[in-house]
Coordinates of C-alpha atoms in Angstrom, one line a residue:
X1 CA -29.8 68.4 -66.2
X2 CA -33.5 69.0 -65.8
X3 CA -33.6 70.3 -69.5
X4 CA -31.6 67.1 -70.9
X5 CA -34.1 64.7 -68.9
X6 CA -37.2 66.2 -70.4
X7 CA -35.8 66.2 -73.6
X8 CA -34.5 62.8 -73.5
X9 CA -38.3 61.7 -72.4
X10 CA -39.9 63.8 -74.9
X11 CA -37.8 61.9 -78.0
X12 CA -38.5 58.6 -76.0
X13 CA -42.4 59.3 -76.0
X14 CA -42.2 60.0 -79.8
X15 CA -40.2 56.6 -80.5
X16 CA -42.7 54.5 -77.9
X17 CA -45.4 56.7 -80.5
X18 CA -43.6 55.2 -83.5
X19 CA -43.4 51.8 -82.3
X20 CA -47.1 51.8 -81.4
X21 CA -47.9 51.9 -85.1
X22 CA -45.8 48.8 -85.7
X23 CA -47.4 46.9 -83.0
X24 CA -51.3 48.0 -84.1
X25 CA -50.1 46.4 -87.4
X26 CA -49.5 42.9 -85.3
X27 CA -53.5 42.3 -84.5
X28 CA -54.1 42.3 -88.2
X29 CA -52.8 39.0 -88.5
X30 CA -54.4 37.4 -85.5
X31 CA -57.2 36.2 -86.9
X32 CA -55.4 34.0 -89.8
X33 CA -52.5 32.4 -86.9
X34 CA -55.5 32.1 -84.3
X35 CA -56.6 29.4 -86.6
X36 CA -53.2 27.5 -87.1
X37 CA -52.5 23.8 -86.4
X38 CA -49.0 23.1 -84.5
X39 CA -47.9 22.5 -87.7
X40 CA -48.5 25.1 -89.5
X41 CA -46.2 27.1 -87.3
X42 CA -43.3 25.3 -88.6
X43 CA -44.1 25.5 -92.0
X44 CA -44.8 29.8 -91.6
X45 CA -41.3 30.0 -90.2
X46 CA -40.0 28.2 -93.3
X47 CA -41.5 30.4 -95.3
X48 CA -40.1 33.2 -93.5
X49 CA -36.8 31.9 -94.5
X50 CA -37.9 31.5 -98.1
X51 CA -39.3 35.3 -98.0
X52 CA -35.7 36.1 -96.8
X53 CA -34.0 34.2 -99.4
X54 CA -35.9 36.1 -101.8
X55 CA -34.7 39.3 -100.9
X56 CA -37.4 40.8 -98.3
X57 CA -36.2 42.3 -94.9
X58 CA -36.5 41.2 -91.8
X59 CA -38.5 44.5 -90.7
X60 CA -41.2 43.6 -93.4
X61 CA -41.9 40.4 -91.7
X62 CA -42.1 41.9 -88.0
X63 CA -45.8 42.7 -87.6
X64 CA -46.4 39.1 -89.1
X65 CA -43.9 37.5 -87.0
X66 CA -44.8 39.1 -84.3
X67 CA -48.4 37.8 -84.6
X68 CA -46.8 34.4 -84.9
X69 CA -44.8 34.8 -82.0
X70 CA -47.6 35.6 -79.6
X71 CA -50.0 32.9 -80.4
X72 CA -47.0 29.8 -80.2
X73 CA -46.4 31.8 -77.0
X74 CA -49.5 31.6 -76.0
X75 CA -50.2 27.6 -76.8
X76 CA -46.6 26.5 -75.3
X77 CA -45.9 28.6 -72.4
X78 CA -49.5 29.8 -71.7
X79 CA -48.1 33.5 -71.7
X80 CA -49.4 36.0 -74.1
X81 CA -47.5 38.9 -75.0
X82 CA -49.2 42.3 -73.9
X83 CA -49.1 45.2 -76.5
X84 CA -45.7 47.1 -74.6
X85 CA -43.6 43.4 -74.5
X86 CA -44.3 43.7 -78.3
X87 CA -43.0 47.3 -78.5
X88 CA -40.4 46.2 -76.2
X89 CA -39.4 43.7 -78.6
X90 CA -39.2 45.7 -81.6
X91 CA -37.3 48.3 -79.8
X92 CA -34.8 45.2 -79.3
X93 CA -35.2 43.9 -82.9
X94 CA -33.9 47.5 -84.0
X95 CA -31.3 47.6 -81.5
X96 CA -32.2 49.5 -78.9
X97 CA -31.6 49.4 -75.5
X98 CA -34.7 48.5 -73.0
X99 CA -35.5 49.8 -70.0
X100 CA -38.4 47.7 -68.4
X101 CA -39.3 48.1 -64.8
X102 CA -39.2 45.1 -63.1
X103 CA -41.7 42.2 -63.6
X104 CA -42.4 43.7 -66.9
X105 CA -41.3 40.7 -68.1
X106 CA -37.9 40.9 -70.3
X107 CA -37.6 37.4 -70.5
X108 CA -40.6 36.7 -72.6
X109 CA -40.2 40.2 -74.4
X110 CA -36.5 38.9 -75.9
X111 CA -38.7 36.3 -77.9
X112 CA -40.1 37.6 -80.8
X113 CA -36.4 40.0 -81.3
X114 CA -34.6 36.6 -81.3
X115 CA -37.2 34.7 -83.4
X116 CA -37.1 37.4 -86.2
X117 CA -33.0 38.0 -86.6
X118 CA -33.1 33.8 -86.0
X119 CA -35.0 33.8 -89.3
X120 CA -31.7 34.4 -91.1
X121 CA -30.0 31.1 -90.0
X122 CA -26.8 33.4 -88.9
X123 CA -27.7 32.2 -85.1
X124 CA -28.5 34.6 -82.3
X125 CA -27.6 34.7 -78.8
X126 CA -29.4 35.9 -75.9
X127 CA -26.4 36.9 -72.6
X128 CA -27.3 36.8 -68.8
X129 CA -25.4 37.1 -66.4
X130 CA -25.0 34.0 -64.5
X131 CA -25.5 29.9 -65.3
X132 CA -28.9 29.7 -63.4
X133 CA -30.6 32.5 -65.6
X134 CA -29.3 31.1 -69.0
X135 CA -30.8 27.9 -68.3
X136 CA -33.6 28.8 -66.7
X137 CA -34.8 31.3 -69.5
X138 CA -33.7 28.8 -71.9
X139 CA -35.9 26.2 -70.7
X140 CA -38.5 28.1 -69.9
X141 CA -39.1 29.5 -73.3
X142 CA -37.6 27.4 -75.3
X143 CA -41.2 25.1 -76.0
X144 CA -41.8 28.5 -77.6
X145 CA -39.3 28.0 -80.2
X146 CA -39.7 24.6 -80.8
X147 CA -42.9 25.3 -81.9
X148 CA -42.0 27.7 -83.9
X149 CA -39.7 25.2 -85.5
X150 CA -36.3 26.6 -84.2
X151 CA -33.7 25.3 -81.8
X152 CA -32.1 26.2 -78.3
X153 CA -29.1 25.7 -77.0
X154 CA -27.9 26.6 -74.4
X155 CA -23.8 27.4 -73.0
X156 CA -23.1 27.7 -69.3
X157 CA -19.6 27.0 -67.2
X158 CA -17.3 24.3 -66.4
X159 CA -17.7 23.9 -70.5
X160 CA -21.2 22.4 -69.7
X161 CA -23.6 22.6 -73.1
X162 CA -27.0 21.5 -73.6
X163 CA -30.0 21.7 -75.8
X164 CA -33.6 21.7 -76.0
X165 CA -35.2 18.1 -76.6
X166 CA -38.9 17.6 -75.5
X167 CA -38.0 13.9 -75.4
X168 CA -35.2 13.5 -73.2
X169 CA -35.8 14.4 -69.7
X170 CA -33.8 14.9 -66.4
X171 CA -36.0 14.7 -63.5
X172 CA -33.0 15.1 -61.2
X173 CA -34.1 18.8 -61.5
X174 CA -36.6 20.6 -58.9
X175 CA -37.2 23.1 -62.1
X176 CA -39.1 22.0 -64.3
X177 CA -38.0 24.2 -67.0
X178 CA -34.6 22.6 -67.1
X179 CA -36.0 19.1 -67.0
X180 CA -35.2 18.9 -71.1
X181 CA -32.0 20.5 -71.2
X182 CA -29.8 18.1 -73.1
X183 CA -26.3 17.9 -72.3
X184 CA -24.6 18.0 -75.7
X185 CA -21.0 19.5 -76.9
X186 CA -20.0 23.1 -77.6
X187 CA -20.3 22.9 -81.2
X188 CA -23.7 21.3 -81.2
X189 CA -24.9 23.9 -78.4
X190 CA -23.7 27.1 -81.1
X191 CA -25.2 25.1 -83.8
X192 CA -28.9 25.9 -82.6
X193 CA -30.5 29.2 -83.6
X194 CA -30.9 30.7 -80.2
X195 CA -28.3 30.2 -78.0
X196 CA -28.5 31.3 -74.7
X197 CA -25.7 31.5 -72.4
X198 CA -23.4 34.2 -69.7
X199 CA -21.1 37.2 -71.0
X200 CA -18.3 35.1 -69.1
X201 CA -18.8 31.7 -71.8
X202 CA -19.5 33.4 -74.5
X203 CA -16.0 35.4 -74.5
X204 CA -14.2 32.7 -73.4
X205 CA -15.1 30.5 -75.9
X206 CA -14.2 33.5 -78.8
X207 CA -11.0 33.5 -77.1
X208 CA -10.6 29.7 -77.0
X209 CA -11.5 29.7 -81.1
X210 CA -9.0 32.5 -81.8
X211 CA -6.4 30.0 -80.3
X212 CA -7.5 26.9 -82.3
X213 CA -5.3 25.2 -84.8
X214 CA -8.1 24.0 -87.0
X215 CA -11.4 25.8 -87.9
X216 CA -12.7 22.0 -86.8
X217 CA -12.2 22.9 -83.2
X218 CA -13.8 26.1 -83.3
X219 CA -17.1 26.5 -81.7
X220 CA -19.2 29.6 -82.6
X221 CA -20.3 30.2 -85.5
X222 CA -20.3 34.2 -85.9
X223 CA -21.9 37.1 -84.4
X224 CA -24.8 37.7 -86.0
X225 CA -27.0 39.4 -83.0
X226 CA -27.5 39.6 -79.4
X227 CA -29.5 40.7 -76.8
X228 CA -27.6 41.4 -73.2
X229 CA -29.9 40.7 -70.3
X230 CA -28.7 43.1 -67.8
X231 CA -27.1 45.1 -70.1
X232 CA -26.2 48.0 -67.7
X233 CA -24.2 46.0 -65.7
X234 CA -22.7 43.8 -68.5
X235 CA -21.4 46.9 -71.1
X236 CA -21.3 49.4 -68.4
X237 CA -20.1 48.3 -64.8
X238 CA -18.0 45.4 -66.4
X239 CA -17.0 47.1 -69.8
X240 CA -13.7 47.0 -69.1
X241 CA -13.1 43.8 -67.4
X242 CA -10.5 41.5 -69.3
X243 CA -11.5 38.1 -70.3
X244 CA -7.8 36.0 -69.5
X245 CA -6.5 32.8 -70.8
X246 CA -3.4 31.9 -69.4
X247 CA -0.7 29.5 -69.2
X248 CA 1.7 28.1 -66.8
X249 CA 4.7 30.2 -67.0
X250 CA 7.7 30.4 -64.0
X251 CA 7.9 28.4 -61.0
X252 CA 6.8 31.0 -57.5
X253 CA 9.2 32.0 -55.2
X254 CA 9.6 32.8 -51.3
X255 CA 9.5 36.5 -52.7
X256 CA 6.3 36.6 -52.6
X257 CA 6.1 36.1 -48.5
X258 CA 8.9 38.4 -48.3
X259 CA 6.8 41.3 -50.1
X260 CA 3.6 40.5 -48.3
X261 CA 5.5 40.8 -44.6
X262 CA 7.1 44.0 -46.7
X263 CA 3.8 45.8 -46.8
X264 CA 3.0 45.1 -43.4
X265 CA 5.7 47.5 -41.8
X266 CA 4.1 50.7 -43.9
X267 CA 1.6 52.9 -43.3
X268 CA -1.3 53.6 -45.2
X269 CA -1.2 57.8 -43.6
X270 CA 2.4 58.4 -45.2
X271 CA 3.8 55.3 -47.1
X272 CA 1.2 54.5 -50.0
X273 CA -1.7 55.5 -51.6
X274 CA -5.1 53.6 -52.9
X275 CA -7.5 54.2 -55.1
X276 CA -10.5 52.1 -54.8
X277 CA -12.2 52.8 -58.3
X278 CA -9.4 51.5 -60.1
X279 CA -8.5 49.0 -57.5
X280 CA -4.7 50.3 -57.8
X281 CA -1.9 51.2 -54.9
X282 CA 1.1 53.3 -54.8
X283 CA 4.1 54.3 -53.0
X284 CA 4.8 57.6 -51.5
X285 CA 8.1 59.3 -51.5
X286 CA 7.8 58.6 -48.1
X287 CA 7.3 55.1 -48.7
X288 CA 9.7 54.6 -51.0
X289 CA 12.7 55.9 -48.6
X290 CA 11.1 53.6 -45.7
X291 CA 11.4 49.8 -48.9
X292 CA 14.8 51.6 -49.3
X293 CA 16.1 51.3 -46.0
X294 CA 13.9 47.6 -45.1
X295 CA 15.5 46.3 -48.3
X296 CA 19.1 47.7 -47.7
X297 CA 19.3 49.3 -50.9
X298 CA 19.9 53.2 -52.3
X299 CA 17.9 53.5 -54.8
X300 CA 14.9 50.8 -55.5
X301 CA 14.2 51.5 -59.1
X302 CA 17.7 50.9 -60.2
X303 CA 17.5 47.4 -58.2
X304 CA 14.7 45.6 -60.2
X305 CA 11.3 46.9 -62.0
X306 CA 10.2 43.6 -60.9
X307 CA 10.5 44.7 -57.0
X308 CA 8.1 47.8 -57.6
X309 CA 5.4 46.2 -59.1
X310 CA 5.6 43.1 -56.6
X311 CA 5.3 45.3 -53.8
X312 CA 2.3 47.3 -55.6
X313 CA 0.6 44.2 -55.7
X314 CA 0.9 43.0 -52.6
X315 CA -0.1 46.6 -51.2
X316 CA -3.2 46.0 -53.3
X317 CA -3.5 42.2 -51.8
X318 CA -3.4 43.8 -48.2
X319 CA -5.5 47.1 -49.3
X320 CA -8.0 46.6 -51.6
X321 CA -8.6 42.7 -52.3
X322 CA -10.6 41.4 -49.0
X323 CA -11.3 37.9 -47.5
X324 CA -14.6 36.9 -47.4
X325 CA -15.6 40.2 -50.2
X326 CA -13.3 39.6 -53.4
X327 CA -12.0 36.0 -52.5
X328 CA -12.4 33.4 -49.9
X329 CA -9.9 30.6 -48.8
X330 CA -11.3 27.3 -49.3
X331 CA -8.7 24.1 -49.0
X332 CA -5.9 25.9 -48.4
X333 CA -6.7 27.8 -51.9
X334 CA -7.8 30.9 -52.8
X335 CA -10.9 31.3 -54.6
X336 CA -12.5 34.6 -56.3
X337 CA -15.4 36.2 -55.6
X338 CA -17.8 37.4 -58.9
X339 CA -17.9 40.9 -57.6
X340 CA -21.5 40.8 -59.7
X341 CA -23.2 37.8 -58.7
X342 CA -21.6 36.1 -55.1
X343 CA -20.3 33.1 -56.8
X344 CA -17.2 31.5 -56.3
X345 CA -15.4 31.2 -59.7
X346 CA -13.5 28.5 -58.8
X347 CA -10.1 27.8 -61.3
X348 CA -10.4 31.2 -62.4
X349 CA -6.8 33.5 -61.0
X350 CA -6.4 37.1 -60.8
X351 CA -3.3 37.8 -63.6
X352 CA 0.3 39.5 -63.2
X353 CA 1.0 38.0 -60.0
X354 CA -2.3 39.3 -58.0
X355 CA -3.5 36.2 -57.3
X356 CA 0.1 35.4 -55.7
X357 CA -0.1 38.5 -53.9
X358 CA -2.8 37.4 -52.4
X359 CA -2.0 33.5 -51.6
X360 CA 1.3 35.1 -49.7
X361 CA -0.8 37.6 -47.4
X362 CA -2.8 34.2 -46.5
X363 CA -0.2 31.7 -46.3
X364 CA -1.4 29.8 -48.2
X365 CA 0.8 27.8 -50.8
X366 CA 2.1 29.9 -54.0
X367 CA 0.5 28.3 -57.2
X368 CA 2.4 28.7 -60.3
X369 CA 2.7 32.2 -62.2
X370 CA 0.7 32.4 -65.4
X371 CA 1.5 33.7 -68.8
X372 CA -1.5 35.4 -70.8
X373 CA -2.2 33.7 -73.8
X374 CA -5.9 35.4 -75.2
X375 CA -7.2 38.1 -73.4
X376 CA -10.4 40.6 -74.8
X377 CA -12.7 42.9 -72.5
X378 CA -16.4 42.5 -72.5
X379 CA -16.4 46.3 -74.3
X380 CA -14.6 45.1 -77.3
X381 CA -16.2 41.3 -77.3
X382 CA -19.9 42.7 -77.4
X383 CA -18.7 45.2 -80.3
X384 CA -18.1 41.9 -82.8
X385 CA -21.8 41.7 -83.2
X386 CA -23.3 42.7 -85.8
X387 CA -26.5 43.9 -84.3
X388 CA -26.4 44.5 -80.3
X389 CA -29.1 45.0 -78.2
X390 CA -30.0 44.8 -74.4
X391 CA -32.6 45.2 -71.6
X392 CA -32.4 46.2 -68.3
X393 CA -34.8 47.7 -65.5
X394 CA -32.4 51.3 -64.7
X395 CA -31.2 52.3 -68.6
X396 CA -32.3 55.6 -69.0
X397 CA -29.2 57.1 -66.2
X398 CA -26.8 55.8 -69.0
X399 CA -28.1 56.5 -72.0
X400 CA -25.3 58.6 -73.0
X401 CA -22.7 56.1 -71.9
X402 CA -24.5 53.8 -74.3
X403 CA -24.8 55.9 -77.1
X404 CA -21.3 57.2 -76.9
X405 CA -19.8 53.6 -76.2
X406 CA -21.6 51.1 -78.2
X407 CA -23.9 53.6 -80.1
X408 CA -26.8 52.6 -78.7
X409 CA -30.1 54.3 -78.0
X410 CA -32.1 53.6 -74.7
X411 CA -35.8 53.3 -74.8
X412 CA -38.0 53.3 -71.8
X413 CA -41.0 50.9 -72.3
X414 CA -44.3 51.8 -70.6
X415 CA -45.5 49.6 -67.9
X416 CA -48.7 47.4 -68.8
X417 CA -50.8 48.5 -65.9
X418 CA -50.2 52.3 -64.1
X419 CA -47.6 51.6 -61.6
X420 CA -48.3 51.1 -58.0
X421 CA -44.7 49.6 -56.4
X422 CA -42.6 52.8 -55.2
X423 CA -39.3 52.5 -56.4
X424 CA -36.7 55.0 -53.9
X425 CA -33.6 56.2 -55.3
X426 CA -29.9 54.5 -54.1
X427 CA -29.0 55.1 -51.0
X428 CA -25.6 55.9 -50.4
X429 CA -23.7 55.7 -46.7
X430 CA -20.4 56.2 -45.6
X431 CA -19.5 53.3 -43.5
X432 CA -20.4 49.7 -44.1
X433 CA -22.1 49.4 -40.3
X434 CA -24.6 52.4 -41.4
X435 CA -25.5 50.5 -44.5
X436 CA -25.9 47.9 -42.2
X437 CA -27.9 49.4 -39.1
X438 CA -30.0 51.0 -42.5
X439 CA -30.9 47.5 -43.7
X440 CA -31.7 46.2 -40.3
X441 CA -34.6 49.2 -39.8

């Protein structure tokens, strides 16, 4: 293990090497953007385009680009990109994987990366993981871009869209970054060339295309490239996590009480089995005899497939999905839990009868089953892009999930200043009061 750490660190010194050469390239062009009016930042980008046009690649432009990057960075959000948010950057332009240690500043590092694929009018998205960030980051650098003569727009929930216009403005805010946030629709929010937005909204809305009877009422407008904010939690932790549209189907039943007051005569020591990591409950032989003999019948699995997986999922409901952790009851409905970020994701249901489970162990009324109409997981959504990158501060742990998934390289990025902050290793207890009585000392 030792051996495969040093030689992963030895490879990433010789890339961070590499990418130092690029970035000594950027200063060369300082002195010719230093003296640039506003406009002339807008014209450079069009003649980016032009250069494009013409047959160049995007990697010739970079050091130039770069350069151009950092001084409308500097004059609109009074930030100047240091030397490793520039390697940082490139690392993302070439689709790599960041690993930045936190306040290294990742938001302001995406810039340039998105600026540079932007240049080929194919769009480019930038993926957080919750509303707040997305609009917030779009905001806040967004006077960046529209100096640079590009657009932002920006896609959060509740099928709310907006876009970057220095003249309108929403003082209802206490942000000011999201004071000239437009509210606009889908389609005009994908149209800009840096779209901003959560992992959640932009699958949905791939889903929602895929189900349109007209190319008119799509939305998106490809995937060209991306960069995932928190990308270790986004393609790793939540890789597999499905993306549901659904449908009305049959009206619910008593059955479902019946199942839930079912469960609560068996034993977790002889009549089921859990498995927490895959969220998943089981009957025992043991069990199995015990539903026989509640339900009257000889053999179960001869009665109705139906019955089996019913009583699985109400197991689960009772087991593994807890009030006030995955879900909460609000209104005499229940509400889900982001397992990521603590919000409530109000409208959204768990699928195949879960969420029915769970109403029934509450008491709370049955809403109607649904039928699943689009489904994707976040794996196979982020593999539609052409070019997919990501940032993160803890990368380097799954490099080889990345590369082996999503063929991805990790790169850690040196910090600007020697680090001082002491960053522990996870702590891992057993029960959920030791965490706590940990956290209270």
């Amino acid at each position: 293990m030792l051996q495969r750490l040093t030689k992963l660190f030895d490879l990433n010194q010789r890339e961070v090497n590499r990418l130092t050469q690029v970035i000594s390239k950027v200063g060369d062009f300082d002195h010719e953007v230093d003296k640039f009016n506003n406009r002339d930042f807008v014209v450079k980008t069009a003649s980016f385009r032009e250069q494009l046009k013409a047959g160049k690649l995007p990697s010739d432009l970079l050091p130039e680009a770069f350069a151009l990057v950092r001084e409308a960075s500097s004059r609109a959000a009074g930030l100047r990109h240091y030397d490793v948010q520039l390697i940082a950057a490139a690392a993302l332009f070439e689709g790599k994987v960041d690993e930045q240690k936190t306040g290294e500043g990742k938001t302001l590092s995406a810039v340039p990366a998105l600026y540079l694929h932007a240049l080929s009018g194919g769009g480019v998205h930038l993926v957080t993981v919750n509303d707040y960030l997305a609009r917030r980051d779009a905001g806040w650098m967004a006077p960046i871009f529209h100096l640079l003569g590009m657009s932002v727009g920006v896609i959060v929930q509740e099928n709310k869209s907006f876009v970057y216009d220095p003249e309108f403005s929403d003082k209802t805010h206490g942000d000011a970054r999201l004071v000239h946030l437009k509210p606009v629709s889908r389609k005009e929010a994908y149209a800009a060339d840096i779209v901003y937005g959560t992992n959640n909204e932009f699958g949905f809305d791939y889903l929602r295309d895929n189900m349109a009877t007209s190319i008119d009422e799509t939305v998106q407008r490809g995937h060209n490239f991306a960069i995932v904010d928190e990308v270790d939690s986004v393609l790793i932790d939540e890789a597999r996590t499905p993306l549901i549209i659904s449908a009305p189907d049959t009206e619910p039943t008593s059955k479902y009480y019946e199942y839930a007051q079912l469960v609560d005569k068996l034993s977790g020591d002889t009549d089921f089995q859990i498995d927490e990591k895959t969220k998943s409950a089981h009957l025992t032989e043991h069990g199995i005899t015990k539903v026989e003999k509640l339900l009257g019948v000889s053999n179960l699995y001869e009665k109705d497939f139906d019955t089996i997986h019913h009583l699985e999922n109400a197991l689960r409901a009772r087991t593994l999905y807890l009030k006030d952790k995955e879900y909460v009851v609000r209104d005499n409905e229940v509400i889900i839990v982001d397992e990521f970020t603590g919000r409530l994701m109000v409208g959204r249901r768990w699928s195949d009868g879960l969420h029915q489970a769970v109403e029934a162990k509450e008491g709370v009324k049955i809403q109607q089953e649904s039928r699943t109409l689009a489904t994707i997981s976040f794996q196979n959504y982020f593999r539609l892009y052409n070019k997919l990158s990501g940032m993160t501060g803890t990368a380097a742990t799954e490099a080889e999930e990345f590369h082996k998934i999503y063929e991805l390289d990790v790169l850690v990025i040196p910090t600007h200043r020697p680090m001082v902050r002491r960053d522990y290793s996870d702590v891992i207890y057993k029960t959920i009061s030791a965490k706590y009585s940990a956290v209270a000392s």
